[in-house]
mmCIF file of C-alpha atoms in Angstrom:
data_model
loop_
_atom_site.group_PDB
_atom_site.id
_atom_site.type_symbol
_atom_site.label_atom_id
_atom_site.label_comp_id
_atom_site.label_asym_id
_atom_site.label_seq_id
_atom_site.Cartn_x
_atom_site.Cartn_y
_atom_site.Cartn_z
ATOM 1 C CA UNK A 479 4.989 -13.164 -2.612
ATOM 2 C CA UNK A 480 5.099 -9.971 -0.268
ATOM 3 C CA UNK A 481 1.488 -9.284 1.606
ATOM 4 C CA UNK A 482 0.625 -5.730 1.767
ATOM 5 C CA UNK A 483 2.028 -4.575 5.411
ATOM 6 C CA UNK A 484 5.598 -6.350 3.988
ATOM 7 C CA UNK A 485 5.468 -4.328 0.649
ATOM 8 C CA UNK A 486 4.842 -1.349 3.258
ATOM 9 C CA UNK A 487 7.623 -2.122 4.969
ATOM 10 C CA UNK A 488 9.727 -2.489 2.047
ATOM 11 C CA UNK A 489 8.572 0.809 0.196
ATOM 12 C CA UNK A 490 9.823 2.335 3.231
ATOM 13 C CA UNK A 491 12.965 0.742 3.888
ATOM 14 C CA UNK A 492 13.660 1.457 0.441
ATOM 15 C CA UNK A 493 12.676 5.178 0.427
ATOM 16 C CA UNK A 494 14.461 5.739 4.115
ATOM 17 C CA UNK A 495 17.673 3.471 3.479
ATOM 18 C CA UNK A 496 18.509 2.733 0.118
ATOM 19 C CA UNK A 497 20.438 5.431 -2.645
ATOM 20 C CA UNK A 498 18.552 5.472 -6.096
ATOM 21 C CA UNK A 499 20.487 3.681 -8.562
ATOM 22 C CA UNK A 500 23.608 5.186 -8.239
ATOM 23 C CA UNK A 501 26.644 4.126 -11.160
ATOM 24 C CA UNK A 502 30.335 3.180 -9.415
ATOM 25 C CA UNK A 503 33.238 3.223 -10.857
ATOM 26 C CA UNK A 504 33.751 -0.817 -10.630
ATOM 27 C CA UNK A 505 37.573 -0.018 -9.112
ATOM 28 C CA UNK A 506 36.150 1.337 -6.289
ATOM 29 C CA UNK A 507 33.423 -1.407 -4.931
ATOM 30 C CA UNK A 508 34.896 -3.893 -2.912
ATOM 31 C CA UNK A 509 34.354 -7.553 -2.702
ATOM 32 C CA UNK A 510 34.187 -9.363 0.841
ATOM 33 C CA UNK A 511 34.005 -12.664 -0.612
ATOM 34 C CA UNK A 512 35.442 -15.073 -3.321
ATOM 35 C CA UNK A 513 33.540 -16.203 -6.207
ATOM 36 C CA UNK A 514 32.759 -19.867 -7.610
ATOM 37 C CA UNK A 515 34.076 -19.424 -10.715
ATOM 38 C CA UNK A 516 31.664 -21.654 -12.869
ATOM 39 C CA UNK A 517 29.044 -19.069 -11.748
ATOM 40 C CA UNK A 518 30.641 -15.936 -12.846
ATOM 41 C CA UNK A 519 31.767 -17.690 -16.052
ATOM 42 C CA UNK A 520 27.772 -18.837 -16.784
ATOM 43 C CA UNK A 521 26.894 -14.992 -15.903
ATOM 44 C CA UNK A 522 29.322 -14.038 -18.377
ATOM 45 C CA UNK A 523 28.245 -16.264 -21.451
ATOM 46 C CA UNK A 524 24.282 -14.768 -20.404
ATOM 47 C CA UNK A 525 25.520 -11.523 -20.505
ATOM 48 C CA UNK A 526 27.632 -11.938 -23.835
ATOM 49 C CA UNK A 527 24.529 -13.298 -25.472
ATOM 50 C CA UNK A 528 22.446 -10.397 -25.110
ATOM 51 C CA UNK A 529 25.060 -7.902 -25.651
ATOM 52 C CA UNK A 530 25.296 -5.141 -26.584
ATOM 53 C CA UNK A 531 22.702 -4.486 -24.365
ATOM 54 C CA UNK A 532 21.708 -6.325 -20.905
ATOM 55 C CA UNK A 533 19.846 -6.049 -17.973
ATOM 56 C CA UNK A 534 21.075 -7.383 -14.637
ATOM 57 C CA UNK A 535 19.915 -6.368 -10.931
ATOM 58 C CA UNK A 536 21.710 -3.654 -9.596
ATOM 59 C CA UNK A 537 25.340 -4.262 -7.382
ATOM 60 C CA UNK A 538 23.945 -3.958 -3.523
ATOM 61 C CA UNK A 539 26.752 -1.965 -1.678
ATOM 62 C CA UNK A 540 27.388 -0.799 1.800
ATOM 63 C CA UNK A 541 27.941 2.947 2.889
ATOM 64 C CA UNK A 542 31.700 1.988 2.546
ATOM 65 C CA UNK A 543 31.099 0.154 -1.137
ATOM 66 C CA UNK A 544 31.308 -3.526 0.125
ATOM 67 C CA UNK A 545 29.983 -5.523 -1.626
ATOM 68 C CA UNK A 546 26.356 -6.827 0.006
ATOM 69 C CA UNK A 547 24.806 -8.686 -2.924
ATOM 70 C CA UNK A 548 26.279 -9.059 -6.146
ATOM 71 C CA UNK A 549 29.694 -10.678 -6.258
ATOM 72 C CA UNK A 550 29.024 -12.673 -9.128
ATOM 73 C CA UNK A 551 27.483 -9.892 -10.591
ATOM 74 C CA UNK A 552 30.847 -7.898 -9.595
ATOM 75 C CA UNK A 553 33.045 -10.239 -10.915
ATOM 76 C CA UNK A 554 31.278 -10.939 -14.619
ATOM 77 C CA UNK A 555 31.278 -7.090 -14.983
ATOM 78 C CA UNK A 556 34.620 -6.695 -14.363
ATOM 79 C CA UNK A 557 35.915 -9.551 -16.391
ATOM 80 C CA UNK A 558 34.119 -8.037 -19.431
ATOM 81 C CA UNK A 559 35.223 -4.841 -18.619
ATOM 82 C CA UNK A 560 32.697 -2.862 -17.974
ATOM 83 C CA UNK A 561 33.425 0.142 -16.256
ATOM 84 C CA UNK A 562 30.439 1.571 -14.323
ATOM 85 C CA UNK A 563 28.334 -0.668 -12.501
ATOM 86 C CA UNK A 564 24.986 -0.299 -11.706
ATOM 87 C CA UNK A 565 24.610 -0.121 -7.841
ATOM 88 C CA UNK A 566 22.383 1.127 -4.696
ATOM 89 C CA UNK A 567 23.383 1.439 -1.351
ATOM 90 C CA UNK A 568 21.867 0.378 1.640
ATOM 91 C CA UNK A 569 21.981 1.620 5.521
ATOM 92 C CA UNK A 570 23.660 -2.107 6.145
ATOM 93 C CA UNK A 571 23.291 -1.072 9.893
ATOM 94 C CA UNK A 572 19.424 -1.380 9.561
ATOM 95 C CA UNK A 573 17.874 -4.349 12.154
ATOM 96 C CA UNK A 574 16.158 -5.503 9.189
ATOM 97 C CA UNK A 575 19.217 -6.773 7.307
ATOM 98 C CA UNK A 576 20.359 -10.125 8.140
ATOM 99 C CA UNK A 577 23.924 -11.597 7.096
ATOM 100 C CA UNK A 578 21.896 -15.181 6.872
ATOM 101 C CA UNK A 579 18.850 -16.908 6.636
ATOM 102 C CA UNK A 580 19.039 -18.011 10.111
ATOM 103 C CA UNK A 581 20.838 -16.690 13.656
ATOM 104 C CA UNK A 582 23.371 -19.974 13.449
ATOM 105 C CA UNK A 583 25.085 -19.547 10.290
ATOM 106 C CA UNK A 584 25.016 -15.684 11.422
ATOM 107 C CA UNK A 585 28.358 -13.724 10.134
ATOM 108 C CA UNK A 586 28.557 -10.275 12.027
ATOM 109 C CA UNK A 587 28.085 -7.384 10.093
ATOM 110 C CA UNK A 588 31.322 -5.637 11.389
ATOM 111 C CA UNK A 589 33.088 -8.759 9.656
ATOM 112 C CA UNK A 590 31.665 -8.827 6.617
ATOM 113 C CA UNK A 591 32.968 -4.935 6.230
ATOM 114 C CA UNK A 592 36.148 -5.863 7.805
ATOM 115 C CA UNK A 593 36.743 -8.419 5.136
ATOM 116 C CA UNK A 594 35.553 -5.738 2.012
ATOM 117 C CA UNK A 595 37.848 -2.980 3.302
ATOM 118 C CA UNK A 596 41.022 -4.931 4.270
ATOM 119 C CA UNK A 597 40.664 -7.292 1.386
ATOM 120 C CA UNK A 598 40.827 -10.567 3.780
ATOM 121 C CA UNK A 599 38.102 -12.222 1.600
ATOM 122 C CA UNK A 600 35.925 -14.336 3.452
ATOM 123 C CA UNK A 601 34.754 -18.167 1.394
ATOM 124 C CA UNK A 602 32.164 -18.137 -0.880
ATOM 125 C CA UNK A 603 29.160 -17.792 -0.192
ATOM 126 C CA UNK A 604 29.883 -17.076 3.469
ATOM 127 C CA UNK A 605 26.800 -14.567 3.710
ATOM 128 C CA UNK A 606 23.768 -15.135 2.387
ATOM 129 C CA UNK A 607 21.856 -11.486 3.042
ATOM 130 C CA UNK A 608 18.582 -11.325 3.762
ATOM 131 C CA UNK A 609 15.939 -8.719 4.549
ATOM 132 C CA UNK A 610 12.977 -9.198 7.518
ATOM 133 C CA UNK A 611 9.603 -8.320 6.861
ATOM 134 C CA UNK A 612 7.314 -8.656 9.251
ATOM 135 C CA UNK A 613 9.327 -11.333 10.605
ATOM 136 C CA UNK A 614 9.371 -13.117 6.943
ATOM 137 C CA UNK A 615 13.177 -13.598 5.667
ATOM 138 C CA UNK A 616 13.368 -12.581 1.742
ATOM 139 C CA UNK A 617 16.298 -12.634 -0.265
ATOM 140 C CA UNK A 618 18.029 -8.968 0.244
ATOM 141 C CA UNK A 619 18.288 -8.884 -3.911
ATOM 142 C CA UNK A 620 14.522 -7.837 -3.852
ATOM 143 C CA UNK A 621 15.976 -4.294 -2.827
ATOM 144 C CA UNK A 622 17.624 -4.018 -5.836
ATOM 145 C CA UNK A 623 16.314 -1.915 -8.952
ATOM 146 C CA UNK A 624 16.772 -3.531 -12.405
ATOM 147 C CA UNK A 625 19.403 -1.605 -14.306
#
């Protein structure tokens, strides 16, 4: 649970950094890492049983549409064809966004891009992003918007 200075710090991170919910064309967001297929394929049976309608956290995307947080997300959408995904996009440069939970599983941030835009996809679950407030790691999916 955030404390008030961290909700601060999000608010603003989130009014300073972060797009509104924007909707991509799904050809143009690009992955930087595989999938585990048994995850997309669970995401896609919870998805099929509350169509026609669903909710699912927004796609979190780099200036350059990498994919941040989200590939399973990504990857469900796209198998079932959806078009226009629901994303926002973040100043990935920001000190406060972490490519892990801790410094020595730490994937540089130049890499991860590297891998999105030259489609040299990185393992599974290679990043694990994360955002610092006030020096307390949260999962970076708590900048995303439901959509």
């Amino acid at each position: 649970m955030l404390n008030n200075k961290q909700i601060k710090e999000l608010t603003e991170f989130k009014s300073n950094q972060c797009s509104n919910l924007i909707y991509v064309d799904i050809a143009d967001v690009l992955p930087h890492e595989y999938v585990m297929e048994d995850r997309v394929n669970g995401l896609k049976n919870y998805i099929d049983s509350l169509s026609p309608d669903f909710i699912i956290p927004s796609i979190i995307l780099s200036k350059d549409n990498v994919i941040i947080d989200g590939h399973h997300r990504y990857n469900a959408l796209k198998e079932l064809n959806v078009k226009y995904v629901p994303t926002i996009k973040i100043n990935y440069e920001s000190e406060i966004i972490m490519t892990h939970f801790n410094d020595k599983e730490c994937i540089s941030k130049h890499e991860v891009i590297k891998a999105g835009t030259t489609k040299q996809m990185l393992e599974p679950k290679t990043t694990m992003h994360r955002i610092n407030l006030c020096n307390e790691k949260f999962p970076i999916i708590i900048l995303s918007e439901m959509s």
